[in-house]
PDB file of C-alpha atoms in Angstrom:
ATOM      1  CA  MET A   1      13.914 -22.240 -10.998  1.00  0.00           C
ATOM      2  CA  GLN A   2      13.670 -18.511 -10.332  1.00  0.00           C
ATOM      3  CA  SER A   3      14.645 -16.692  -7.192  1.00  0.00           C
ATOM      4  CA  LYS A   4      13.615 -13.326  -5.820  1.00  0.00           C
ATOM      5  CA  SER A   5      14.099 -11.036  -2.890  1.00  0.00           C
ATOM      6  CA  VAL A   6      11.764 -11.185   0.094  1.00  0.00           C
ATOM      7  CA  LEU A   7      10.954  -8.520   2.642  1.00  0.00           C
ATOM      8  CA  THR A   8      12.334  -8.985   6.140  1.00  0.00           C
ATOM      9  CA  VAL A   9      11.625  -7.094   9.342  1.00  0.00           C
ATOM     10  CA  VAL A  10      14.477  -4.730   8.454  1.00  0.00           C
ATOM     11  CA  GLU A  11      12.934  -3.716   5.117  1.00  0.00           C
ATOM     12  CA  ALA A  12       9.382  -3.605   6.480  1.00  0.00           C
ATOM     13  CA  THR A  13      10.543  -1.242   9.224  1.00  0.00           C
ATOM     14  CA  ARG A  14      12.406   0.960   6.747  1.00  0.00           C
ATOM     15  CA  ILE A  15       9.324   1.164   4.518  1.00  0.00           C
ATOM     16  CA  LEU A  16       7.100   1.955   7.496  1.00  0.00           C
ATOM     17  CA  GLU A  17       9.458   4.698   8.686  1.00  0.00           C
ATOM     18  CA  ALA A  18       9.628   6.275   5.205  1.00  0.00           C
ATOM     19  CA  ALA A  19       5.829   6.408   5.112  1.00  0.00           C
ATOM     20  CA  ARG A  20       5.662   7.774   8.631  1.00  0.00           C
ATOM     21  CA  ALA A  21       8.158  10.530   7.819  1.00  0.00           C
ATOM     22  CA  GLU A  22       6.170  11.624   4.756  1.00  0.00           C
ATOM     23  CA  ALA A  23       2.864  11.558   6.635  1.00  0.00           C
ATOM     24  CA  GLU A  24       4.232  13.486   9.614  1.00  0.00           C
ATOM     25  CA  LYS A  25       5.965  16.025   7.338  1.00  0.00           C
ATOM     26  CA  ASN A  26       2.523  16.810   5.901  1.00  0.00           C
ATOM     27  CA  GLN A  27       0.703  16.468   9.244  1.00  0.00           C
ATOM     28  CA  TRP A  28      -1.440  13.640   7.900  1.00  0.00           C
ATOM     29  CA  ALA A  29      -2.939  11.202  10.404  1.00  0.00           C
ATOM     30  CA  VAL A  30      -2.837   7.908   8.518  1.00  0.00           C
ATOM     31  CA  THR A  31      -2.504   4.186   8.994  1.00  0.00           C
ATOM     32  CA  ILE A  32       0.345   2.504   7.139  1.00  0.00           C
ATOM     33  CA  ALA A  33       0.435  -1.214   6.344  1.00  0.00           C
ATOM     34  CA  VAL A  34       3.228  -3.274   4.786  1.00  0.00           C
ATOM     35  CA  VAL A  35       2.488  -6.738   3.381  1.00  0.00           C
ATOM     36  CA  ASP A  36       4.518  -9.418   1.627  1.00  0.00           C
ATOM     37  CA  ASP A  37       3.926 -10.518  -1.983  1.00  0.00           C
ATOM     38  CA  GLY A  38       1.067 -12.775  -0.881  1.00  0.00           C
ATOM     39  CA  GLY A  39      -0.699  -9.924   0.908  1.00  0.00           C
ATOM     40  CA  HIS A  40       0.200 -11.192   4.391  1.00  0.00           C
ATOM     41  CA  PRO A  41       0.809  -8.475   7.021  1.00  0.00           C
ATOM     42  CA  LEU A  42       4.353  -7.605   8.024  1.00  0.00           C
ATOM     43  CA  ALA A  43       3.899  -4.205   9.712  1.00  0.00           C
ATOM     44  CA  LEU A  44       1.145  -1.796  10.707  1.00  0.00           C
ATOM     45  CA  LEU A  45       1.262   1.670  12.230  1.00  0.00           C
ATOM     46  CA  ARG A  46      -1.746   3.855  13.010  1.00  0.00           C
ATOM     47  CA  LEU A  47      -0.592   7.402  13.644  1.00  0.00           C
ATOM     48  CA  ASP A  48      -2.207   9.463  16.387  1.00  0.00           C
ATOM     49  CA  GLY A  49      -5.484  10.953  15.237  1.00  0.00           C
ATOM     50  CA  CYS A  50      -6.213   8.446  12.471  1.00  0.00           C
ATOM     51  CA  ALA A  51      -9.685   6.966  12.604  1.00  0.00           C
ATOM     52  CA  PRO A  52      -9.785   3.319  13.726  1.00  0.00           C
ATOM     53  CA  ILE A  53     -11.148   2.180  10.362  1.00  0.00           C
ATOM     54  CA  GLY A  54      -7.779   3.057   8.823  1.00  0.00           C
ATOM     55  CA  ALA A  55      -6.320  -0.004  10.558  1.00  0.00           C
ATOM     56  CA  TYR A  56      -8.705  -2.121   8.480  1.00  0.00           C
ATOM     57  CA  ILE A  57      -8.548  -0.257   5.158  1.00  0.00           C
ATOM     58  CA  ALA A  58      -4.759   0.236   4.865  1.00  0.00           C
ATOM     59  CA  PRO A  59      -3.876  -3.489   5.022  1.00  0.00           C
ATOM     60  CA  GLU A  60      -6.587  -4.272   2.479  1.00  0.00           C
ATOM     61  CA  LYS A  61      -5.252  -1.622   0.090  1.00  0.00           C
ATOM     62  CA  ALA A  62      -1.789  -3.135   0.492  1.00  0.00           C
ATOM     63  CA  ARG A  63      -3.143  -6.657  -0.042  1.00  0.00           C
ATOM     64  CA  THR A  64      -4.927  -5.541  -3.220  1.00  0.00           C
ATOM     65  CA  ALA A  65      -1.730  -3.984  -4.587  1.00  0.00           C
ATOM     66  CA  ALA A  66       0.385  -7.025  -3.697  1.00  0.00           C
ATOM     67  CA  LEU A  67      -1.961  -9.632  -5.159  1.00  0.00           C
ATOM     68  CA  GLY A  68      -2.804  -7.574  -8.243  1.00  0.00           C
ATOM     69  CA  ARG A  69       0.803  -6.521  -8.820  1.00  0.00           C
ATOM     70  CA  ARG A  70      -0.415  -2.974  -9.509  1.00  0.00           C
ATOM     71  CA  GLU A  71      -1.558   0.122  -7.676  1.00  0.00           C
ATOM     72  CA  SER A  72      -4.979  -0.316  -6.122  1.00  0.00           C
ATOM     73  CA  LYS A  73      -6.062   2.902  -7.863  1.00  0.00           C
ATOM     74  CA  GLN A  74      -6.017   1.050 -11.172  1.00  0.00           C
ATOM     75  CA  TYR A  75      -8.888  -1.135  -9.964  1.00  0.00           C
ATOM     76  CA  GLU A  76     -10.792   1.922  -8.764  1.00  0.00           C
ATOM     77  CA  ASP A  77     -10.265   3.561 -12.174  1.00  0.00           C
ATOM     78  CA  MET A  78     -11.449   0.427 -14.012  1.00  0.00           C
ATOM     79  CA  ILE A  79     -14.601   0.202 -11.905  1.00  0.00           C
ATOM     80  CA  ASN A  80     -15.325   3.919 -12.249  1.00  0.00           C
ATOM     81  CA  GLY A  81     -14.721   3.569 -15.990  1.00  0.00           C
ATOM     82  CA  GLY A  82     -17.533   1.029 -16.272  1.00  0.00           C
ATOM     83  CA  ARG A  83     -15.753  -2.307 -15.738  1.00  0.00           C
ATOM     84  CA  THR A  84     -18.086  -3.187 -12.890  1.00  0.00           C
ATOM     85  CA  ALA A  85     -17.141  -6.876 -13.155  1.00  0.00           C
ATOM     86  CA  PHE A  86     -14.141  -5.987 -10.964  1.00  0.00           C
ATOM     87  CA  LEU A  87     -16.581  -5.474  -8.093  1.00  0.00           C
ATOM     88  CA  SER A  88     -16.767  -9.267  -7.889  1.00  0.00           C
ATOM     89  CA  ALA A  89     -12.964  -9.720  -7.759  1.00  0.00           C
ATOM     90  CA  PRO A  90     -11.727 -11.198  -4.473  1.00  0.00           C
ATOM     91  CA  LEU A  91     -10.223  -7.845  -3.457  1.00  0.00           C
ATOM     92  CA  VAL A  92     -11.664  -5.853  -0.570  1.00  0.00           C
ATOM     93  CA  ALA A  93     -10.095  -2.421  -1.054  1.00  0.00           C
ATOM     94  CA  THR A  94     -10.116  -1.326  -4.675  1.00  0.00           C
ATOM     95  CA  LEU A  95      -9.391   2.226  -3.523  1.00  0.00           C
ATOM     96  CA  GLU A  96      -6.411   4.502  -4.179  1.00  0.00           C
ATOM     97  CA  GLY A  97      -3.578   4.182  -1.663  1.00  0.00           C
ATOM     98  CA  GLY A  98      -2.120   0.713  -2.249  1.00  0.00           C
ATOM     99  CA  VAL A  99       1.256   0.566  -4.026  1.00  0.00           C
ATOM    100  CA  PRO A 100       3.346  -2.505  -4.876  1.00  0.00           C
ATOM    101  CA  ILE A 101       6.969  -2.711  -3.723  1.00  0.00           C
ATOM    102  CA  VAL A 102       9.144  -3.705  -6.668  1.00  0.00           C
ATOM    103  CA  VAL A 103      12.714  -5.005  -6.283  1.00  0.00           C
ATOM    104  CA  ASP A 104      14.705  -6.122  -9.331  1.00  0.00           C
ATOM    105  CA  GLY A 105      11.546  -6.028 -11.439  1.00  0.00           C
ATOM    106  CA  GLN A 106       9.550  -8.300  -9.129  1.00  0.00           C
ATOM    107  CA  VAL A 107       6.784  -7.434  -6.699  1.00  0.00           C
ATOM    108  CA  VAL A 108       7.967  -8.401  -3.213  1.00  0.00           C
ATOM    109  CA  GLY A 109       5.133  -6.784  -1.255  1.00  0.00           C
ATOM    110  CA  ALA A 110       3.054  -3.638  -1.030  1.00  0.00           C
ATOM    111  CA  VAL A 111       2.246  -0.618   1.104  1.00  0.00           C
ATOM    112  CA  GLY A 112      -1.268   0.533   1.899  1.00  0.00           C
ATOM    113  CA  VAL A 113      -2.124   3.908   3.407  1.00  0.00           C
ATOM    114  CA  SER A 114      -5.489   5.174   4.636  1.00  0.00           C
ATOM    115  CA  GLY A 115      -6.642   8.240   6.509  1.00  0.00           C
ATOM    116  CA  VAL A 116      -6.479  11.304   4.273  1.00  0.00           C
ATOM    117  CA  LYS A 117      -7.495  12.179   0.687  1.00  0.00           C
ATOM    118  CA  PRO A 118      -6.887   9.396  -1.845  1.00  0.00           C
ATOM    119  CA  ASP A 119      -4.043  11.186  -3.643  1.00  0.00           C
ATOM    120  CA  GLN A 120      -2.405  11.932  -0.279  1.00  0.00           C
ATOM    121  CA  ASP A 121      -2.701   8.282   0.800  1.00  0.00           C
ATOM    122  CA  SER A 122      -1.100   7.338  -2.501  1.00  0.00           C
ATOM    123  CA  GLN A 123       1.685   9.914  -2.108  1.00  0.00           C
ATOM    124  CA  VAL A 124       2.702   8.424   1.244  1.00  0.00           C
ATOM    125  CA  ALA A 125       2.472   4.867  -0.116  1.00  0.00           C
ATOM    126  CA  ARG A 126       4.559   5.632  -3.207  1.00  0.00           C
ATOM    127  CA  ILE A 127       7.345   7.234  -1.205  1.00  0.00           C
ATOM    128  CA  ALA A 128       7.361   4.255   1.141  1.00  0.00           C
ATOM    129  CA  ALA A 129       7.301   1.700  -1.674  1.00  0.00           C
ATOM    130  CA  ASN A 130      10.256   3.410  -3.346  1.00  0.00           C
ATOM    131  CA  SER A 131      12.289   3.722  -0.134  1.00  0.00           C
ATOM    132  CA  LEU A 132      14.193   0.507  -0.851  1.00  0.00           C
ATOM    133  CA  ASN A 133      15.400   1.805  -4.216  1.00  0.00           C
ATOM    134  CA  GLY A 134      18.329   3.938  -3.209  1.00  0.00           C
TER     135      GLY A 134
END
């Protein structure tokens, strides 16, 4: 039987705070979501000025990254590259900004960010996802 790490409130809060710091440093009004490896919500923060829809999109980006075990941008790239069959996948947000959280080589959750340009969402999510590594 295998074992793996799981995210607790402590780690979810640390991830959320790392994302918040990066977003605020850049003056980006975003929503940040942290989910476990099954895509279930652990934490959500909508910064002042972020549109309400961000509170829907960010968790879905995180869920997509957690369940797919890859950045949500990869699905967007596949669809834009002509693999339209992925439009029927049971994933709601195949948009850039969802990043898996990897600990000891295993996906333990994901971060989703929504509210600014796709590469900016992804920048915040990547920093947050890597905040547990060091």
